[in-house]
Short mmCIF file of C-alpha atoms in Angstrom, two decimals:
data_model
loop_
_atom_site.label_atom_id
_atom_site.label_comp_id
_atom_site.label_asym_id
_atom_site.label_seq_id
_atom_site.Cartn_x
_atom_site.Cartn_y
_atom_site.Cartn_z
CA MET A 1 85.96 67.91 67.68
CA GLU A 2 84.90 70.21 64.84
CA ASN A 3 85.49 73.39 66.86
CA GLN A 4 89.09 72.55 67.75
CA LEU A 5 91.64 74.75 66.02
CA ARG A 6 95.38 74.88 65.33
CA VAL A 7 96.67 78.05 67.00
CA LEU A 8 100.09 79.66 67.11
CA HIS A 9 100.64 82.22 69.89
CA LEU A 10 103.45 84.75 69.44
CA VAL A 11 104.72 86.69 72.47
CA SER A 12 107.89 88.76 72.08
CA ASN A 13 108.68 88.57 75.79
CA SER A 14 111.90 87.22 77.25
CA ARG A 15 110.79 87.57 80.87
CA TRP A 16 107.75 86.07 82.59
CA THR A 17 105.95 89.35 83.06
CA GLY A 18 103.26 91.57 81.57
CA VAL A 19 101.41 89.85 78.72
CA GLY A 20 103.30 86.57 79.10
CA GLU A 21 101.00 85.11 81.74
CA PRO A 22 97.63 85.80 80.06
CA ALA A 23 98.95 84.53 76.71
CA ALA A 24 100.24 81.32 78.29
CA SER A 25 97.02 80.91 80.28
CA LEU A 26 94.93 81.12 77.12
CA ALA A 27 97.19 78.64 75.31
CA THR A 28 96.98 76.26 78.29
CA HIS A 29 93.18 76.29 78.27
CA GLN A 30 93.09 75.77 74.51
CA GLN A 31 95.44 72.80 74.80
CA ALA A 32 93.35 71.32 77.63
CA ASP A 33 90.31 71.58 75.34
CA GLY A 34 92.03 69.42 72.73
CA TRP A 35 93.28 72.19 70.45
CA THR A 36 96.66 71.97 68.71
CA VAL A 37 98.67 74.84 70.17
CA TRP A 38 102.17 76.25 69.81
CA ILE A 39 103.73 79.26 71.48
CA ALA A 40 106.88 81.22 70.66
CA CYS A 41 108.66 83.84 72.74
CA ILE A 42 112.12 85.36 72.97
CA TRP A 43 114.09 82.28 74.01
CA GLY A 44 116.63 81.81 76.76
CA ARG A 45 115.15 83.48 79.82
CA SER A 46 112.33 83.16 82.34
CA MET A 47 109.52 83.25 79.79
CA GLU A 48 110.79 80.11 78.06
CA GLU A 49 111.46 78.46 81.42
CA ARG A 50 107.90 79.04 82.59
CA LEU A 51 106.39 77.84 79.30
CA ARG A 52 108.34 74.60 79.67
CA GLU A 53 107.06 74.19 83.22
CA LEU A 54 103.53 74.55 81.87
CA LYS A 55 104.32 71.86 79.27
CA LEU A 56 103.18 74.04 76.39
CA PRO A 57 104.42 73.03 72.91
CA LEU A 58 107.14 75.48 71.86
CA ALA A 59 107.67 76.65 68.28
CA GLU A 60 111.42 76.63 68.87
CA GLU A 61 112.29 77.09 65.20
CA LEU A 62 110.75 80.57 65.28
CA LYS A 63 112.77 83.60 66.32
CA ILE A 64 110.90 86.75 67.30
CA PRO A 65 113.46 89.03 68.99
CA ARG A 66 113.15 92.76 68.36
CA ARG A 67 115.79 93.07 65.65
CA ILE A 68 117.18 96.24 64.07
CA ASN A 69 118.66 94.40 61.08
CA PRO A 70 116.03 94.36 58.23
CA LEU A 71 117.59 91.26 56.62
CA ALA A 72 117.31 89.33 59.88
CA THR A 73 113.70 90.45 60.24
CA LEU A 74 112.92 89.22 56.72
CA ALA A 75 114.45 85.88 57.67
CA ASP A 76 112.16 85.76 60.73
CA VAL A 77 109.15 86.45 58.49
CA GLY A 78 110.25 83.63 56.17
CA ASP A 79 110.57 81.19 59.07
CA LEU A 80 107.10 82.13 60.23
CA LYS A 81 105.61 81.57 56.76
CA ARG A 82 107.16 78.12 56.57
CA PHE A 83 105.90 77.19 60.04
CA ILE A 84 102.34 78.27 59.20
CA LYS A 85 102.30 76.23 55.98
CA GLN A 86 104.03 73.17 57.40
CA HIS A 87 101.77 72.91 60.47
CA ARG A 88 98.58 74.10 58.77
CA VAL A 89 98.10 76.84 61.37
CA GLN A 90 94.55 78.22 61.36
CA VAL A 91 95.01 81.10 63.81
CA VAL A 92 98.06 83.25 64.51
CA HIS A 93 97.42 85.10 67.76
CA CYS A 94 99.79 88.01 68.49
CA HIS A 95 100.09 89.62 71.90
CA GLN A 96 102.50 92.52 71.29
CA LEU A 97 103.32 94.91 68.47
CA HIS A 98 106.61 93.41 67.25
CA GLU A 99 105.30 89.95 66.44
CA HIS A 100 102.11 91.52 65.09
CA TRP A 101 104.21 93.13 62.34
CA LEU A 102 106.07 89.88 61.64
CA ALA A 103 102.84 87.90 61.42
CA ALA A 104 101.09 90.47 59.23
CA LEU A 105 103.94 90.42 56.73
CA ALA A 106 104.06 86.63 56.75
CA VAL A 107 100.30 86.15 56.40
CA LYS A 108 100.00 88.77 53.63
CA SER A 109 102.43 86.88 51.42
CA LEU A 110 100.72 83.49 51.80
CA GLY A 111 98.26 82.11 49.31
CA LYS A 112 94.57 82.12 50.18
CA SER A 113 94.51 78.39 50.98
CA ASP A 114 97.40 78.73 53.47
CA ARG A 115 96.36 82.01 55.05
CA PRO A 116 95.42 81.78 58.75
CA LEU A 117 93.28 84.13 60.79
CA LEU A 118 95.43 86.97 62.14
CA VAL A 119 94.43 87.98 65.68
CA ARG A 120 95.89 90.64 67.97
CA THR A 121 95.11 91.18 71.63
CA VAL A 122 95.85 94.73 72.74
CA HIS A 123 96.81 94.09 76.34
CA ARG A 124 98.23 97.48 77.27
CA HIS A 125 95.95 100.42 78.05
CA GLU A 126 97.14 103.07 75.60
CA PRO A 127 96.05 105.27 72.69
CA MET A 128 96.43 103.70 69.26
CA ARG A 129 98.90 104.96 66.64
CA ARG A 130 97.25 106.61 63.65
CA ASP A 131 100.04 106.80 61.09
CA PRO A 132 99.49 105.05 57.71
CA TRP A 133 101.67 102.05 58.61
CA HIS A 134 99.84 101.21 61.82
CA HIS A 135 96.52 101.95 60.14
CA TRP A 136 97.37 99.25 57.59
CA LEU A 137 98.45 96.83 60.32
CA PHE A 138 95.38 97.19 62.53
CA ALA A 139 92.65 98.23 60.11
CA LYS A 140 93.50 96.20 57.01
CA ALA A 141 95.92 93.35 57.74
CA THR A 142 94.29 92.00 60.92
CA ASP A 143 91.16 89.84 61.03
CA LEU A 144 90.27 90.11 64.71
CA LEU A 145 91.22 92.63 67.38
CA ILE A 146 90.71 91.87 71.07
CA ALA A 147 90.89 94.46 73.85
CA VAL A 148 90.90 93.71 77.57
CA SER A 149 88.67 96.66 78.52
CA LYS A 150 85.73 98.60 77.10
CA GLU A 151 87.80 101.76 77.26
CA GLN A 152 90.55 100.22 75.11
CA THR A 153 87.95 98.91 72.67
CA ASN A 154 86.67 102.46 72.24
CA LEU A 155 90.22 103.75 71.68
CA ILE A 156 90.71 101.17 68.92
CA ARG A 157 87.41 102.01 67.24
CA GLN A 158 88.14 105.74 67.40
CA ALA A 159 91.55 105.27 65.80
CA TYR A 160 90.37 102.86 63.08
CA PRO A 161 86.65 103.52 62.45
CA ARG A 162 86.70 101.70 59.12
CA ALA A 163 88.74 98.68 60.23
CA ARG A 164 87.71 95.48 58.51
CA ALA A 165 88.52 93.54 61.67
CA GLY A 166 85.95 93.10 64.35
CA VAL A 167 86.89 94.43 67.81
CA GLU A 168 85.92 92.28 70.78
CA THR A 169 86.15 93.18 74.46
CA ILE A 170 87.34 90.11 76.39
CA TYR A 171 88.24 90.75 80.01
CA GLY A 172 91.22 89.34 81.81
CA GLY A 173 90.80 86.30 84.00
CA VAL A 174 92.27 84.45 86.95
CA ASN A 175 92.01 80.92 88.28
CA PRO A 176 89.61 81.06 91.26
CA ASP A 177 90.82 77.66 92.45
CA LYS A 178 94.32 79.10 92.83
CA TYR A 179 93.33 82.53 94.12
CA HIS A 180 91.10 82.10 97.15
CA ASP A 181 91.06 83.07 100.80
CA ASP A 182 93.80 80.92 102.37
CA ALA A 183 93.03 81.90 105.96
CA ASP A 184 95.72 79.70 107.54
CA GLY A 185 98.45 81.00 105.26
CA GLY A 186 97.19 84.52 105.80
CA ARG A 187 97.65 84.24 109.54
CA GLU A 188 101.26 83.17 109.04
CA ILE A 189 101.98 86.17 106.81
CA ARG A 190 100.41 88.58 109.30
CA LEU A 191 102.56 87.09 112.05
CA GLU A 192 105.68 87.37 109.86
CA LEU A 193 104.99 91.03 109.07
CA GLY A 194 104.12 91.96 112.64
CA ALA A 195 100.43 92.79 112.17
CA GLU A 196 98.39 92.52 115.37
CA PRO A 197 95.47 90.04 115.30
CA ASP A 198 92.92 92.91 115.26
CA ALA A 199 94.82 95.04 112.73
CA VAL A 200 93.04 96.04 109.51
CA VAL A 201 95.50 95.63 106.66
CA GLY A 202 95.36 97.28 103.25
CA GLY A 203 98.02 96.24 100.75
CA ILE A 204 99.19 97.49 97.38
CA VAL A 205 100.59 94.67 95.21
CA ALA A 206 102.42 96.09 92.21
CA HIS A 207 105.80 96.67 90.66
CA LEU A 208 107.50 99.43 92.64
CA GLY A 209 107.58 101.73 89.62
CA TYR A 210 107.00 105.43 89.19
CA ASN A 211 103.69 104.95 87.35
CA ARG A 212 102.02 102.65 89.86
CA GLY A 213 100.65 105.22 92.33
CA HIS A 214 102.92 104.64 95.32
CA ARG A 215 103.69 108.35 95.83
CA TRP A 216 99.98 109.06 95.69
CA LEU A 217 99.48 106.46 98.42
CA LEU A 218 102.24 108.03 100.54
CA GLN A 219 100.37 111.33 100.42
CA ALA A 220 97.00 109.82 101.30
CA ALA A 221 98.03 107.33 104.00
CA PRO A 222 98.93 109.67 106.94
CA GLU A 223 95.42 111.10 107.36
CA ALA A 224 93.82 107.66 106.97
CA LEU A 225 96.15 106.09 109.54
CA LEU A 226 95.40 108.95 111.93
CA GLN A 227 91.68 108.18 111.64
CA ALA A 228 92.19 104.40 111.85
CA PRO A 229 94.31 103.51 114.90
CA LYS A 230 94.24 99.78 113.99
CA GLY A 231 95.01 100.37 110.33
CA VAL A 232 98.16 99.08 108.63
CA VAL A 233 99.34 99.60 105.04
CA TRP A 234 101.62 97.11 103.27
CA ILE A 235 103.64 97.79 100.13
CA VAL A 236 104.23 94.50 98.29
CA GLY A 237 106.58 94.13 95.33
CA LYS A 238 109.99 94.99 93.94
CA GLY A 239 111.29 97.67 91.61
CA GLU A 240 113.21 100.89 91.17
CA MET A 241 111.33 102.76 93.93
CA LYS A 242 112.22 100.27 96.65
CA LYS A 243 114.83 102.46 98.36
CA GLU A 244 112.66 105.60 98.23
CA LEU A 245 109.64 103.78 99.62
CA ARG A 246 111.65 102.08 102.35
CA GLN A 247 112.98 105.45 103.50
CA ALA A 248 109.50 106.97 103.41
CA SER A 249 108.05 104.12 105.50
CA ARG A 250 110.30 105.20 108.39
CA GLU A 251 108.90 108.73 108.51
CA PRO A 252 106.99 109.55 111.74
CA GLN A 253 103.82 110.62 109.91
CA TYR A 254 103.12 106.95 109.13
CA ASP A 255 103.33 106.02 112.81
CA GLY A 256 105.27 102.82 112.07
CA ARG A 257 102.25 101.35 110.27
CA LEU A 258 103.45 101.62 106.69
CA ALA A 259 105.42 98.43 106.05
CA MET A 260 107.50 97.09 103.17
CA ALA A 261 106.28 93.52 102.72
CA GLY A 262 108.81 92.46 100.09
CA TYR A 263 108.34 90.52 96.86
CA ARG A 264 105.95 87.62 97.44
CA SER A 265 106.39 85.35 94.44
CA HIS A 266 105.76 81.99 96.16
CA ASP A 267 103.21 83.01 98.80
CA LEU A 268 101.19 85.65 96.91
CA VAL A 269 97.85 83.96 97.59
CA GLN A 270 98.62 83.83 101.30
CA THR A 271 99.66 87.50 101.20
CA TYR A 272 96.31 88.47 99.68
CA ALA A 273 94.60 86.34 102.32
CA ALA A 274 96.47 88.22 105.04
CA MET A 275 95.03 91.54 103.86
CA ASP A 276 91.60 92.96 104.53
CA PHE A 277 91.61 94.87 101.25
CA ALA A 278 93.93 95.59 98.33
CA MET A 279 94.88 98.58 96.23
CA LEU A 280 95.89 99.06 92.59
CA LEU A 281 96.68 102.70 91.90
CA GLY A 282 98.31 102.55 88.47
CA LEU A 283 98.06 100.36 85.37
CA GLY A 284 101.12 98.42 84.28
CA SER A 285 101.97 96.69 81.00
CA GLU A 286 99.14 94.15 81.34
CA GLY A 287 96.01 96.22 80.87
CA SER A 288 93.52 93.80 82.42
CA ALA A 289 94.86 94.86 85.85
CA ARG A 290 95.40 91.25 86.88
CA ALA A 291 96.53 92.14 90.42
CA ALA A 292 93.07 93.54 91.14
CA LEU A 293 91.41 90.40 89.77
CA GLU A 294 93.68 88.21 91.91
CA ALA A 295 92.82 90.14 95.06
CA MET A 296 89.10 90.04 94.27
CA ALA A 297 89.26 86.28 93.68
CA CYS A 298 90.79 86.03 97.17
CA GLY A 299 87.71 87.79 98.54
CA LYS A 300 89.25 91.24 98.97
CA PRO A 301 87.73 94.56 97.89
CA VAL A 302 90.06 96.78 95.87
CA ILE A 303 90.66 100.53 95.97
CA ALA A 304 91.71 101.33 92.41
CA VAL A 305 92.50 104.15 90.05
CA ASP A 306 89.45 105.02 87.94
CA LYS A 307 90.94 103.91 84.64
CA GLY A 308 90.90 101.24 81.93
CA ALA A 309 89.87 97.70 82.82
CA LEU A 310 89.43 98.60 86.49
CA ARG A 311 86.21 100.37 85.48
CA ASP A 312 84.94 97.06 84.13
CA SER A 313 85.94 94.86 87.06
CA ILE A 314 85.09 97.09 90.04
CA THR A 315 81.67 98.46 90.95
CA HIS A 316 82.25 101.53 93.11
CA GLY A 317 80.97 101.03 96.64
CA VAL A 318 80.00 97.38 96.08
CA ASP A 319 83.22 95.37 95.64
CA GLY A 320 85.75 98.18 95.83
CA PHE A 321 86.25 101.87 95.17
CA LEU A 322 87.33 103.78 92.07
CA VAL A 323 89.31 106.96 92.66
CA GLU A 324 90.29 109.65 90.19
CA GLU A 325 94.03 109.47 89.57
CA GLY A 326 96.00 111.76 91.87
CA ASP A 327 93.06 112.74 94.10
CA VAL A 328 94.72 112.53 97.52
CA LYS A 329 91.66 113.50 99.53
CA ALA A 330 89.43 110.91 97.84
CA LEU A 331 92.01 108.15 98.26
CA SER A 332 92.49 109.02 101.92
CA LYS A 333 88.71 108.85 102.45
CA CYS A 334 88.47 105.39 100.85
CA LEU A 335 91.43 104.15 102.89
CA THR A 336 89.82 105.44 106.07
CA ASP A 337 86.49 103.85 105.17
CA LEU A 338 88.02 100.36 104.90
CA LEU A 339 90.75 100.65 107.55
CA THR A 340 88.06 101.48 110.14
CA SER A 341 85.60 98.77 109.11
CA PRO A 342 86.75 95.15 108.86
CA GLU A 343 83.10 94.09 108.47
CA LYS A 344 82.72 96.28 105.40
CA CYS A 345 85.89 94.70 104.01
CA LYS A 346 84.34 91.24 104.42
CA THR A 347 81.01 92.19 102.85
CA MET A 348 82.60 93.92 99.88
CA GLY A 349 85.16 91.13 99.58
CA ALA A 350 82.43 88.51 99.25
CA ALA A 351 80.89 90.58 96.44
CA ALA A 352 84.29 90.81 94.77
CA ARG A 353 84.78 87.03 94.83
CA LYS A 354 81.31 86.52 93.39
CA LYS A 355 82.03 88.92 90.53
CA ILE A 356 85.21 87.04 89.59
CA LEU A 357 83.37 83.72 89.54
CA ASN A 358 80.65 85.18 87.33
CA GLY A 359 82.79 86.80 84.65
CA PHE A 360 86.53 87.11 85.19
CA THR A 361 87.92 83.59 85.13
CA GLU A 362 90.52 82.11 82.79
CA ALA A 363 87.94 79.58 81.62
CA ARG A 364 85.53 82.36 80.68
CA ARG A 365 88.27 84.17 78.75
CA HIS A 366 89.01 80.98 76.79
CA GLU A 367 85.30 80.47 76.04
CA LEU A 368 84.86 84.03 74.71
CA THR A 369 88.11 83.94 72.71
CA SER A 370 87.10 80.64 71.10
CA HIS A 371 83.76 82.13 70.10
CA ALA A 372 85.49 85.23 68.66
CA TYR A 373 87.87 83.05 66.61
CA HIS A 374 85.05 81.03 65.10
CA GLN A 375 82.94 84.08 64.32
CA ALA A 376 85.89 85.70 62.55
CA LEU A 377 86.60 82.52 60.59
CA LEU A 378 83.05 82.52 59.28
CA LYS A 379 83.43 85.97 57.71
#
């Protein structure tokens, strides 16, 4: 087909986390559409293992570790130049800053006939650097910039108002065939975690890190649980706060209804199904807030921090609630509202599922990215 392209994805991840999954998902959809695709990562750990499981073509001759040695970095740039020329790559799509620099240096030194489109997705929600070096990288060396939220798009445009690259907002996506309401599996999880059949369960699924809002939840939960005698709160995940959160869950103010649900890597869909609603109270390294999209695809409303991509995916009061970061009283009120009304959870959850189907799927992300590539190539 005329619209099929030859795309190289670069992801300087060693572990299957953060931007690794959305980059691999995009590459998988491109390959399924008949495109010629390669992907390179930092080899030897879980990222490579997962890419092999997905049967994605690996550019194994490329090395993109974060090196301190300038000579080694120049060698990496040279390898990348050779790969682009040998395989007639039309698009180099970078997903993090390190490989963005490598690709920009490689592409700049290629002749016009060999030069591919240089694309960067800014996955993380963060302000942009404004020094001359990063201004060159983003505003002059790059052909297409993609952000996963309107807020991040605005941050890019504010930092680089005269950038020659276009800036496109393309939301994150999930597979709604994978993430759905598995009622049978949900019942098993509730039984495992000791939730009564009539309990109303709200769960936070996130890395147990200091920036993910768990302490905020600990402050807001006691009042909500007092108002909702059938309410239960689950903390799902692993991380450096595990011990602190486990100790806190035993405190009498939570009335035995704040439970550590562990790390649910193989039964995550069933865990979402077991909940009545979900929470995401802090953004991690993947700015599309994928955990919220997963929960919504499973038919669960989400209480979320009013920030970044969550403003794009959640309509306050319709398919979830947006709460100003750190506002304990507001979070407690939203928790109470859902913990006391399983019917409201179902109504809002149905709206959440519908929203995912209409605009936040992996297929939709591929469609919009493909269009953005072709528009940039025409310039």
